[in-house]
mmCIF file of C-alpha atoms in Angstrom:
data_model
loop_
_atom_site.group_PDB
_atom_site.id
_atom_site.type_symbol
_atom_site.label_atom_id
_atom_site.label_comp_id
_atom_site.label_asym_id
_atom_site.label_seq_id
_atom_site.Cartn_x
_atom_site.Cartn_y
_atom_site.Cartn_z
ATOM 1 C CA MET U 23 -71.609 37.079 7.978
ATOM 2 C CA LYS U 24 -71.723 40.229 5.763
ATOM 3 C CA LEU U 25 -70.424 43.576 6.628
ATOM 4 C CA LYS U 26 -71.941 46.431 4.983
ATOM 5 C CA ARG U 27 -69.572 48.634 3.324
ATOM 6 C CA ILE U 28 -69.325 52.400 2.721
ATOM 7 C CA CYS U 29 -66.706 53.180 0.015
ATOM 8 C CA ALA U 30 -63.699 51.894 -1.777
ATOM 9 C CA LEU U 31 -60.127 52.126 -0.131
ATOM 10 C CA LEU U 32 -57.676 55.162 -1.004
ATOM 11 C CA CYS U 33 -54.635 54.007 -3.037
ATOM 12 C CA CYS U 34 -51.768 52.609 -0.595
ATOM 13 C CA MET U 35 -48.539 51.051 -1.060
ATOM 14 C CA ALA U 36 -48.194 47.312 -1.607
ATOM 15 C CA VAL U 37 -46.318 45.346 1.075
ATOM 16 C CA MET U 38 -44.860 42.366 -0.647
ATOM 17 C CA CYS U 39 -43.086 39.591 1.726
ATOM 18 C CA THR U 40 -40.389 36.698 0.376
ATOM 19 C CA THR U 41 -41.659 32.975 0.447
ATOM 20 C CA ILE U 42 -39.399 30.138 -0.220
ATOM 21 C CA ALA U 43 -40.775 26.837 -1.114
ATOM 22 C CA CYS U 44 -39.114 23.724 0.196
ATOM 23 C CA SER U 45 -40.323 20.230 -0.349
ATOM 24 C CA ASP U 46 -44.016 19.672 -0.901
ATOM 25 C CA ASN U 47 -45.051 22.581 1.489
ATOM 26 C CA LYS U 48 -44.677 26.032 1.294
ATOM 27 C CA VAL U 49 -42.140 26.950 3.986
ATOM 28 C CA LYS U 50 -41.213 30.257 4.758
ATOM 29 C CA ASP U 51 -38.141 31.243 6.353
ATOM 30 C CA GLU U 52 -38.469 34.916 6.331
ATOM 31 C CA GLU U 53 -40.359 36.862 8.691
ATOM 32 C CA TYR U 54 -43.359 38.173 7.517
ATOM 33 C CA ASN U 55 -43.188 41.786 8.008
ATOM 34 C CA VAL U 56 -45.641 44.523 8.056
ATOM 35 C CA ASP U 57 -46.100 47.529 9.479
ATOM 36 C CA ASP U 58 -49.077 46.953 11.983
ATOM 37 C CA SER U 59 -49.579 50.618 12.879
ATOM 38 C CA ASN U 60 -50.326 51.738 9.157
ATOM 39 C CA ASN U 61 -54.001 51.118 8.507
ATOM 40 C CA ASP U 62 -53.305 51.093 4.576
ATOM 41 C CA ASP U 63 -50.087 48.758 4.966
ATOM 42 C CA VAL U 64 -52.158 46.419 6.937
ATOM 43 C CA ILE U 65 -54.989 46.303 4.323
ATOM 44 C CA GLU U 66 -52.667 46.219 1.262
ATOM 45 C CA ALA U 67 -50.617 43.060 2.897
ATOM 46 C CA ALA U 68 -53.901 41.198 3.404
ATOM 47 C CA LYS U 69 -54.957 42.055 -0.079
ATOM 48 C CA GLU U 70 -51.654 40.207 -1.112
ATOM 49 C CA ASP U 71 -52.708 37.184 0.306
ATOM 50 C CA VAL U 72 -54.941 37.535 3.683
ATOM 51 C CA VAL U 73 -54.201 33.874 5.211
ATOM 52 C CA GLN U 74 -50.444 34.819 4.519
ATOM 53 C CA TYR U 75 -50.854 38.069 6.510
ATOM 54 C CA LEU U 76 -52.369 36.543 9.504
ATOM 55 C CA THR U 77 -50.566 33.488 9.685
ATOM 56 C CA ASP U 78 -47.452 35.861 9.813
ATOM 57 C CA GLY U 79 -46.230 33.768 6.683
ATOM 58 C CA ALA U 80 -46.822 30.722 7.668
ATOM 59 C CA LEU U 81 -49.475 29.293 5.460
ATOM 60 C CA GLU U 82 -51.317 30.992 2.167
ATOM 61 C CA SER U 83 -54.399 30.976 1.619
ATOM 62 C CA SER U 84 -54.408 27.951 -0.959
ATOM 63 C CA ASP U 85 -52.160 25.458 1.407
ATOM 64 C CA THR U 86 -54.086 22.422 2.247
ATOM 65 C CA VAL U 87 -54.574 22.235 6.062
ATOM 66 C CA MET U 88 -56.873 18.946 6.224
ATOM 67 C CA THR U 89 -59.251 16.748 4.334
ATOM 68 C CA VAL U 90 -62.709 15.622 4.697
ATOM 69 C CA ASN U 91 -63.490 12.423 3.245
ATOM 70 C CA GLY U 92 -60.119 12.360 1.304
ATOM 71 C CA GLU U 93 -61.026 16.254 -0.116
ATOM 72 C CA ASP U 94 -58.707 18.908 0.206
ATOM 73 C CA VAL U 95 -59.844 21.846 2.837
ATOM 74 C CA SER U 96 -57.756 25.031 2.100
ATOM 75 C CA ALA U 97 -56.396 26.966 4.865
ATOM 76 C CA SER U 98 -58.960 30.129 3.536
ATOM 77 C CA TYR U 99 -61.810 27.916 4.115
ATOM 78 C CA LEU U 100 -60.709 26.839 7.616
ATOM 79 C CA LEU U 101 -59.821 30.085 8.757
ATOM 80 C CA TYR U 102 -62.672 31.764 7.642
ATOM 81 C CA TRP U 103 -64.474 29.866 10.207
ATOM 82 C CA ALA U 104 -62.036 30.717 12.724
ATOM 83 C CA ALA U 105 -62.696 34.025 12.201
ATOM 84 C CA SER U 106 -66.663 34.154 12.098
ATOM 85 C CA ASN U 107 -66.234 32.117 15.526
ATOM 86 C CA ILE U 108 -63.775 35.096 17.300
ATOM 87 C CA SER U 109 -66.062 37.931 15.806
ATOM 88 C CA ASP U 110 -69.195 35.901 16.714
ATOM 89 C CA TYR U 111 -68.385 35.641 20.280
ATOM 90 C CA GLY U 112 -67.282 38.887 20.359
ATOM 91 C CA TYR U 113 -63.402 38.966 21.301
ATOM 92 C CA SER U 114 -61.488 41.873 21.547
ATOM 93 C CA ASP U 115 -58.544 40.838 22.790
ATOM 94 C CA ALA U 116 -56.174 38.018 21.381
ATOM 95 C CA SER U 117 -55.037 36.963 24.863
ATOM 96 C CA ALA U 118 -58.480 35.536 25.707
ATOM 97 C CA MET U 119 -57.652 32.693 23.299
ATOM 98 C CA ASP U 120 -54.855 31.544 25.780
ATOM 99 C CA GLU U 121 -57.558 31.790 28.679
ATOM 100 C CA ASP U 122 -58.656 28.007 29.935
ATOM 101 C CA ASN U 123 -62.011 26.947 28.354
ATOM 102 C CA GLY U 124 -62.874 25.046 31.406
ATOM 103 C CA ASP U 125 -62.324 21.464 29.867
ATOM 104 C CA GLY U 126 -58.458 21.370 29.832
ATOM 105 C CA SER U 127 -58.573 23.152 26.335
ATOM 106 C CA THR U 128 -57.595 26.879 25.847
ATOM 107 C CA ILE U 129 -60.801 29.103 24.063
ATOM 108 C CA GLY U 130 -58.314 29.178 21.125
ATOM 109 C CA GLU U 131 -58.392 25.380 20.819
ATOM 110 C CA GLU U 132 -61.875 25.321 21.134
ATOM 111 C CA ILE U 133 -62.065 28.371 18.228
ATOM 112 C CA LEU U 134 -59.990 26.141 16.125
ATOM 113 C CA ASN U 135 -61.740 22.883 16.841
ATOM 114 C CA GLU U 136 -65.429 24.319 15.900
ATOM 115 C CA ALA U 137 -63.716 26.146 12.762
ATOM 116 C CA LYS U 138 -62.587 22.416 11.895
ATOM 117 C CA ASP U 139 -66.097 20.760 12.722
ATOM 118 C CA THR U 140 -67.903 23.303 10.842
ATOM 119 C CA ALA U 141 -65.748 23.075 7.709
ATOM 120 C CA ALA U 142 -65.948 19.174 7.876
ATOM 121 C CA TYR U 143 -69.740 19.721 8.374
ATOM 122 C CA TYR U 144 -70.207 21.924 4.962
ATOM 123 C CA LEU U 145 -67.775 19.752 3.060
ATOM 124 C CA ALA U 146 -70.061 16.618 4.074
ATOM 125 C CA ILE U 147 -73.328 18.477 2.788
ATOM 126 C CA ARG U 148 -71.669 19.532 -0.321
ATOM 127 C CA GLN U 149 -70.508 15.790 -0.712
ATOM 128 C CA GLN U 150 -73.922 14.155 -0.598
ATOM 129 C CA ALA U 151 -75.480 16.847 -2.458
ATOM 130 C CA GLU U 152 -73.002 15.754 -5.380
ATOM 131 C CA GLU U 153 -73.232 11.906 -4.746
ATOM 132 C CA ARG U 154 -77.133 12.824 -5.460
ATOM 133 C CA GLU U 155 -76.095 14.829 -8.700
ATOM 134 C CA LEU U 156 -78.101 17.912 -7.237
ATOM 135 C CA ALA U 157 -78.013 20.929 -9.180
ATOM 136 C CA LEU U 158 -78.939 24.649 -8.237
ATOM 137 C CA ASP U 159 -81.684 25.877 -10.796
ATOM 138 C CA GLU U 160 -81.667 29.224 -12.373
ATOM 139 C CA ASP U 161 -83.553 31.058 -9.368
ATOM 140 C CA GLN U 162 -80.861 29.911 -7.258
ATOM 141 C CA GLN U 163 -77.930 30.447 -9.520
ATOM 142 C CA ALA U 164 -78.951 34.337 -9.368
ATOM 143 C CA GLU U 165 -79.469 33.977 -6.023
ATOM 144 C CA VAL U 166 -75.436 33.249 -5.556
ATOM 145 C CA THR U 167 -74.731 35.819 -8.377
ATOM 146 C CA ASN U 168 -76.730 38.626 -6.116
ATOM 147 C CA TYR U 169 -75.071 37.775 -2.771
ATOM 148 C CA MET U 170 -71.410 37.791 -4.379
ATOM 149 C CA ASP U 171 -72.135 41.063 -6.062
ATOM 150 C CA SER U 172 -73.048 42.090 -2.399
ATOM 151 C CA LEU U 173 -69.484 41.652 -1.170
ATOM 152 C CA ASP U 174 -66.504 43.903 -1.617
ATOM 153 C CA VAL U 175 -62.813 43.424 -0.451
ATOM 154 C CA ASN U 176 -63.278 44.748 2.710
ATOM 155 C CA SER U 177 -66.257 42.682 3.621
ATOM 156 C CA LEU U 178 -64.355 39.675 2.563
ATOM 157 C CA LEU U 179 -60.846 40.705 4.245
ATOM 158 C CA TYR U 180 -62.805 41.701 7.185
ATOM 159 C CA TYR U 181 -63.668 37.713 7.790
ATOM 160 C CA SER U 182 -60.487 36.098 6.483
ATOM 161 C CA THR U 183 -62.144 34.795 3.388
ATOM 162 C CA ASN U 184 -62.056 35.453 -0.359
ATOM 163 C CA GLU U 185 -64.600 34.891 -3.205
ATOM 164 C CA ASP U 186 -64.406 31.503 -4.267
ATOM 165 C CA ASP U 187 -65.008 30.238 -0.361
ATOM 166 C CA GLN U 188 -67.709 32.281 0.127
ATOM 167 C CA LYS U 189 -69.305 31.125 -3.408
ATOM 168 C CA ASN U 190 -68.617 27.586 -2.166
ATOM 169 C CA ILE U 191 -70.377 28.206 1.132
ATOM 170 C CA TYR U 192 -73.395 29.828 -0.150
ATOM 171 C CA GLU U 193 -74.081 27.329 -2.658
ATOM 172 C CA THR U 194 -73.636 24.639 -0.073
ATOM 173 C CA TYR U 195 -76.400 26.542 2.077
ATOM 174 C CA LEU U 196 -78.521 26.529 -1.086
ATOM 175 C CA TYR U 197 -77.473 22.391 -1.474
ATOM 176 C CA SER U 198 -78.536 21.884 1.896
ATOM 177 C CA MET U 199 -82.327 23.160 1.379
ATOM 178 C CA GLU U 200 -82.407 20.812 -2.264
ATOM 179 C CA LEU U 201 -81.123 17.750 0.216
ATOM 180 C CA GLN U 202 -83.694 18.464 2.659
ATOM 181 C CA ASN U 203 -86.116 18.092 -0.016
ATOM 182 C CA THR U 204 -84.723 15.459 -1.676
ATOM 183 C CA LEU U 205 -85.060 13.203 1.618
ATOM 184 C CA TYR U 206 -87.952 14.857 3.537
ATOM 185 C CA GLY U 207 -89.866 16.406 0.665
ATOM 186 C CA ASP U 208 -93.224 15.120 -0.594
ATOM 187 C CA GLU U 209 -91.634 12.692 -3.060
ATOM 188 C CA GLY U 210 -88.626 12.656 -0.895
ATOM 189 C CA GLU U 211 -86.442 9.395 0.207
ATOM 190 C CA TYR U 212 -88.032 9.332 3.708
ATOM 191 C CA THR U 213 -91.195 9.709 4.991
ATOM 192 C CA VAL U 214 -91.929 10.998 8.568
ATOM 193 C CA THR U 215 -93.793 7.825 10.384
ATOM 194 C CA ASP U 216 -96.275 8.049 13.202
ATOM 195 C CA ASP U 217 -93.092 6.815 15.269
ATOM 196 C CA ASP U 218 -91.189 9.937 14.265
ATOM 197 C CA LEU U 219 -94.389 12.153 15.197
ATOM 198 C CA LYS U 220 -94.827 10.447 18.441
ATOM 199 C CA THR U 221 -91.027 10.442 19.313
ATOM 200 C CA TYR U 222 -90.638 14.250 18.117
ATOM 201 C CA MET U 223 -93.722 15.089 20.050
ATOM 202 C CA GLY U 224 -92.767 13.541 23.563
ATOM 203 C CA ASP U 225 -94.802 14.236 26.645
ATOM 204 C CA ASN U 226 -95.442 17.800 25.163
ATOM 205 C CA GLU U 227 -99.193 18.896 25.150
ATOM 206 C CA TYR U 228 -99.566 20.195 21.418
ATOM 207 C CA LEU U 229 -102.608 22.334 20.417
ATOM 208 C CA THR U 230 -103.996 24.332 17.520
ATOM 209 C CA ALA U 231 -105.886 27.613 17.655
ATOM 210 C CA ASP U 232 -107.177 30.276 15.645
ATOM 211 C CA TYR U 233 -106.456 33.591 17.817
ATOM 212 C CA MET U 234 -106.735 37.123 17.687
ATOM 213 C CA PHE U 235 -104.193 39.437 20.485
ATOM 214 C CA PHE U 236 -104.894 42.877 21.342
ATOM 215 C CA GLY U 237 -101.993 44.427 22.713
ATOM 216 C CA ASN U 238 -101.648 46.153 26.315
ATOM 217 C CA SER U 239 -99.407 49.180 25.111
ATOM 218 C CA GLY U 240 -98.176 51.250 27.550
ATOM 219 C CA ASP U 241 -98.969 48.669 30.287
ATOM 220 C CA THR U 242 -101.112 50.639 32.399
ATOM 221 C CA GLU U 243 -104.592 50.347 33.671
ATOM 222 C CA GLN U 244 -105.930 52.458 31.137
ATOM 223 C CA ALA U 245 -104.567 50.518 28.409
ATOM 224 C CA ALA U 246 -105.364 47.214 29.872
ATOM 225 C CA ASP U 247 -109.034 48.193 29.871
ATOM 226 C CA GLU U 248 -108.856 49.663 26.693
ATOM 227 C CA ALA U 249 -107.431 46.189 25.077
ATOM 228 C CA LEU U 250 -110.340 44.392 27.099
ATOM 229 C CA GLN U 251 -112.681 46.449 25.610
ATOM 230 C CA ARG U 252 -111.582 45.961 22.203
ATOM 231 C CA ALA U 253 -111.002 42.379 22.270
ATOM 232 C CA GLN U 254 -114.651 42.123 24.104
ATOM 233 C CA GLU U 255 -116.364 43.726 20.814
ATOM 234 C CA VAL U 256 -115.101 41.200 18.550
ATOM 235 C CA TYR U 257 -115.781 38.248 20.808
ATOM 236 C CA ASP U 258 -119.133 39.186 21.223
ATOM 237 C CA THR U 259 -119.439 39.093 17.410
ATOM 238 C CA ILE U 260 -118.031 36.119 16.898
ATOM 239 C CA LYS U 261 -118.838 33.968 20.414
ATOM 240 C CA ASN U 262 -121.892 32.012 19.182
ATOM 241 C CA VAL U 263 -121.000 31.772 15.525
ATOM 242 C CA ASP U 264 -121.465 28.141 14.065
ATOM 243 C CA GLU U 265 -118.358 26.236 13.538
ATOM 244 C CA ASP U 266 -118.953 26.124 9.782
ATOM 245 C CA GLU U 267 -119.038 29.862 9.764
ATOM 246 C CA PHE U 268 -116.439 30.740 12.341
ATOM 247 C CA GLU U 269 -113.249 30.975 9.890
ATOM 248 C CA ASN U 270 -115.028 33.148 7.583
ATOM 249 C CA VAL U 271 -116.371 35.623 10.638
ATOM 250 C CA PHE U 272 -112.745 35.194 12.168
ATOM 251 C CA ALA U 273 -111.493 36.376 8.999
ATOM 252 C CA GLU U 274 -113.735 39.439 8.358
ATOM 253 C CA GLU U 275 -112.655 40.547 12.064
ATOM 254 C CA GLN U 276 -108.825 39.990 11.954
ATOM 255 C CA GLU U 277 -108.107 43.383 10.616
ATOM 256 C CA ASN U 278 -109.239 44.653 14.386
ATOM 257 C CA ALA U 279 -107.013 42.856 15.956
ATOM 258 C CA ASP U 280 -102.970 43.943 16.478
ATOM 259 C CA VAL U 281 -102.037 40.197 15.697
ATOM 260 C CA SER U 282 -103.986 37.326 14.596
ATOM 261 C CA GLU U 283 -103.054 33.825 12.852
ATOM 262 C CA THR U 284 -105.197 30.687 11.895
ATOM 263 C CA ASP U 285 -104.004 27.384 12.613
ATOM 264 C CA HIS U 286 -101.744 28.178 15.364
ATOM 265 C CA THR U 287 -100.118 25.132 16.381
ATOM 266 C CA PHE U 288 -97.832 24.947 19.404
ATOM 267 C CA TYR U 289 -97.184 22.942 22.662
ATOM 268 C CA VAL U 290 -97.640 24.177 26.296
ATOM 269 C CA GLY U 291 -94.231 25.292 27.552
ATOM 270 C CA GLY U 292 -92.643 26.048 24.401
ATOM 271 C CA GLY U 293 -92.182 29.575 24.787
ATOM 272 C CA GLU U 294 -95.677 30.761 23.937
ATOM 273 C CA ASP U 295 -97.208 33.491 26.634
ATOM 274 C CA GLU U 296 -98.298 30.784 29.258
ATOM 275 C CA LYS U 297 -101.195 32.478 30.175
ATOM 276 C CA PHE U 298 -102.480 32.183 26.533
ATOM 277 C CA ALA U 299 -101.264 28.532 26.143
ATOM 278 C CA ASN U 300 -102.594 27.272 29.516
ATOM 279 C CA GLY U 301 -105.979 29.164 28.470
ATOM 280 C CA VAL U 302 -106.299 27.468 25.136
ATOM 281 C CA ALA U 303 -105.793 24.040 27.038
ATOM 282 C CA ASP U 304 -108.593 24.699 29.212
ATOM 283 C CA LEU U 305 -110.797 25.146 26.060
ATOM 284 C CA ASP U 306 -112.676 22.194 24.624
ATOM 285 C CA ILE U 307 -112.328 21.560 21.005
ATOM 286 C CA GLY U 308 -114.267 24.054 19.002
ATOM 287 C CA GLU U 309 -114.529 26.493 22.037
ATOM 288 C CA THR U 310 -114.010 30.084 22.108
ATOM 289 C CA ALA U 311 -112.910 32.260 24.950
ATOM 290 C CA LEU U 312 -111.240 35.522 26.027
ATOM 291 C CA ILE U 313 -107.627 34.861 27.862
ATOM 292 C CA GLN U 314 -106.520 38.007 29.704
ATOM 293 C CA SER U 315 -102.057 38.070 30.156
ATOM 294 C CA ASP U 316 -99.866 40.734 31.235
ATOM 295 C CA SER U 317 -99.328 41.512 27.894
ATOM 296 C CA GLY U 318 -102.948 42.059 26.229
ATOM 297 C CA VAL U 319 -105.965 40.394 25.867
ATOM 298 C CA TYR U 320 -106.260 37.199 23.344
ATOM 299 C CA ILE U 321 -109.692 35.732 21.410
ATOM 300 C CA ALA U 322 -108.900 31.993 21.447
ATOM 301 C CA HIS U 323 -110.774 29.328 19.540
ATOM 302 C CA ARG U 324 -109.377 25.721 19.947
ATOM 303 C CA LYS U 325 -109.483 23.346 17.037
ATOM 304 C CA GLU U 326 -108.592 19.848 16.447
ATOM 305 C CA LEU U 327 -104.992 19.120 16.315
ATOM 306 C CA ASN U 328 -103.515 20.038 12.808
ATOM 307 C CA THR U 329 -100.345 17.683 12.801
ATOM 308 C CA ASP U 330 -99.374 19.348 9.414
ATOM 309 C CA SER U 331 -96.937 21.814 10.961
ATOM 310 C CA ILE U 332 -95.824 19.420 13.626
ATOM 311 C CA LYS U 333 -94.552 16.980 10.399
ATOM 312 C CA GLU U 334 -92.627 19.709 9.160
ATOM 313 C CA GLU U 335 -90.974 20.717 12.059
ATOM 314 C CA CYS U 336 -90.072 16.644 13.004
ATOM 315 C CA ALA U 337 -88.710 16.628 9.255
ATOM 316 C CA TYR U 338 -86.823 19.393 9.438
ATOM 317 C CA ASN U 339 -85.334 18.038 12.620
ATOM 318 C CA LEU U 340 -84.709 14.664 11.331
ATOM 319 C CA PHE U 341 -82.893 16.028 8.424
ATOM 320 C CA TYR U 342 -80.448 18.279 10.517
ATOM 321 C CA GLU U 343 -79.861 15.052 12.783
ATOM 322 C CA GLN U 344 -79.217 13.232 9.560
ATOM 323 C CA LEU U 345 -76.518 16.261 8.704
ATOM 324 C CA ASP U 346 -75.227 15.785 12.093
ATOM 325 C CA SER U 347 -74.612 12.146 11.350
ATOM 326 C CA TRP U 348 -72.894 12.439 7.952
ATOM 327 C CA SER U 349 -70.568 15.179 9.436
ATOM 328 C CA GLU U 350 -69.740 12.996 12.343
ATOM 329 C CA GLU U 351 -69.006 9.737 10.033
ATOM 330 C CA ALA U 352 -66.867 12.052 8.092
ATOM 331 C CA LYS U 353 -63.200 10.946 8.135
ATOM 332 C CA VAL U 354 -61.347 14.070 9.115
ATOM 333 C CA ASP U 355 -57.552 14.474 8.909
ATOM 334 C CA THR U 356 -55.470 17.284 9.869
ATOM 335 C CA ASN U 357 -51.853 17.744 8.479
ATOM 336 C CA SER U 358 -48.694 19.764 9.236
ATOM 337 C CA ASN U 359 -49.879 22.699 7.811
ATOM 338 C CA TYR U 360 -52.670 22.881 10.230
ATOM 339 C CA ASP U 361 -50.341 22.287 13.244
ATOM 340 C CA LYS U 362 -48.872 26.074 11.852
ATOM 341 C CA ILE U 363 -51.709 27.772 13.110
ATOM 342 C CA ASP U 364 -51.173 29.765 16.099
ATOM 343 C CA ILE U 365 -54.585 30.785 16.854
ATOM 344 C CA THR U 366 -53.611 33.606 19.259
ATOM 345 C CA GLN U 367 -51.151 35.069 16.562
ATOM 346 C CA PHE U 368 -54.202 34.518 14.142
ATOM 347 C CA CYS U 369 -56.760 36.248 16.076
ATOM 348 C CA GLU U 370 -54.149 39.010 16.987
ATOM 349 C CA LYS U 371 -53.562 40.033 13.166
ATOM 350 C CA LEU U 372 -57.531 39.659 12.255
ATOM 351 C CA LEU U 373 -58.704 42.110 15.209
ATOM 352 C CA THR U 374 -55.542 44.585 13.963
ATOM 353 C CA LEU U 375 -56.763 43.996 10.143
ATOM 354 C CA GLN U 376 -60.482 44.467 11.404
ATOM 355 C CA ASN U 377 -59.536 47.770 13.087
ATOM 356 C CA ALA U 378 -57.718 48.776 10.161
ATOM 357 C CA ILE U 379 -60.719 48.377 7.567
ATOM 358 C CA THR U 380 -63.198 49.978 10.351
ATOM 359 C CA GLU U 381 -61.224 53.149 11.213
ATOM 360 C CA THR U 382 -60.112 53.454 7.621
ATOM 361 C CA GLU U 383 -63.896 53.181 6.059
ATOM 362 C CA ASN U 384 -65.126 55.568 9.215
ATOM 363 C CA ALA U 385 -62.629 58.053 7.986
ATOM 364 C CA GLU U 386 -63.628 57.987 4.063
ATOM 365 C CA SER U 387 -67.371 58.274 5.653
ATOM 366 C CA GLU U 388 -66.367 61.817 7.406
ATOM 367 C CA THR U 389 -64.427 62.716 4.240
ATOM 368 C CA THR U 390 -67.517 62.168 2.168
ATOM 369 C CA GLU U 391 -70.205 63.491 4.557
ATOM 370 C CA ASP U 392 -67.887 66.608 5.014
ATOM 371 C CA THR U 393 -67.147 66.997 1.405
ATOM 372 C CA THR U 394 -71.538 66.562 0.930
ATOM 373 C CA ASN U 395 -71.784 69.400 3.562
ATOM 374 C CA VAL U 396 -69.309 71.670 1.836
ATOM 375 C CA SER U 397 -71.130 71.409 -1.314
ATOM 376 C CA ASN U 398 -74.750 71.992 0.545
ATOM 377 C CA GLU U 399 -73.337 75.309 1.482
#
């Protein structure tokens, strides 16, 4: 999410706007005017209140737009996720927001709905952590501090966010890891049962093997021959080693391989090199063999299935199913402020702001580079 910033902005003119408060919501009855052709004006307006700039004065950052289990969610928190979605999906033209999404909604509506769901997801995590009175330790607090120190004004503006929201989001990420340990750690609330493991593994054929890989760099016949020769020399050294000595000898020979791993657990069809996976499946427990593939040569030694890593994957999967469940069960309500969000306008203003930041920093970078070159002369 974080953008690397080159240097600070030049001194620019601040652009002010007039807001008039009416009833419980801040209703703006005057147009929020900013010269979008002037990068300095755009950035300075966003600095005043990025949400106010991006919604053309319809909302302020602190306005509540929705609640999750009764807890307020600000416009800035929600629209950070919308801005992230727009950037992640690579939209460069606001008109895309009005295009059909293929399910009767527009792309813009889907962007906003995803933002709402993500906000609810993070709030639900935070609420569960607070319910269990979890706390971040000193190292985690230092990690938050380091993360916040790495952000500058432009990186925050670029994604329509602020320091408070980013601190909250990063803390929530750390709380999610604490929750995982609390729920599925060694002394957690839940234990991965045999039935859980069986369900997770399904019909997949899981295998465990030690292996070394000798790459066929260059993809030529000569490279293939060289990889096979290297692998053959090591294989001849270890192929007749007793099982109780194999681990030590294997470890000694690992440095001769391009890649190696012990107790590698996987399933056939799960993304491994197909020839390697099928080759290991054809071995008996304790058997070692050379397996040739298109990318190189493997030395594989099949072992008894090690379920420890599978249990870890299963626990991880169960935990995220639990997070999804909390999010889906959360009571999410939007209000009239949420209805004020014009996602097409928001996207247009966001792209304008992002372009202004990029162009300004590029110009500053060129100026710095020119100055450096002159100094070196």
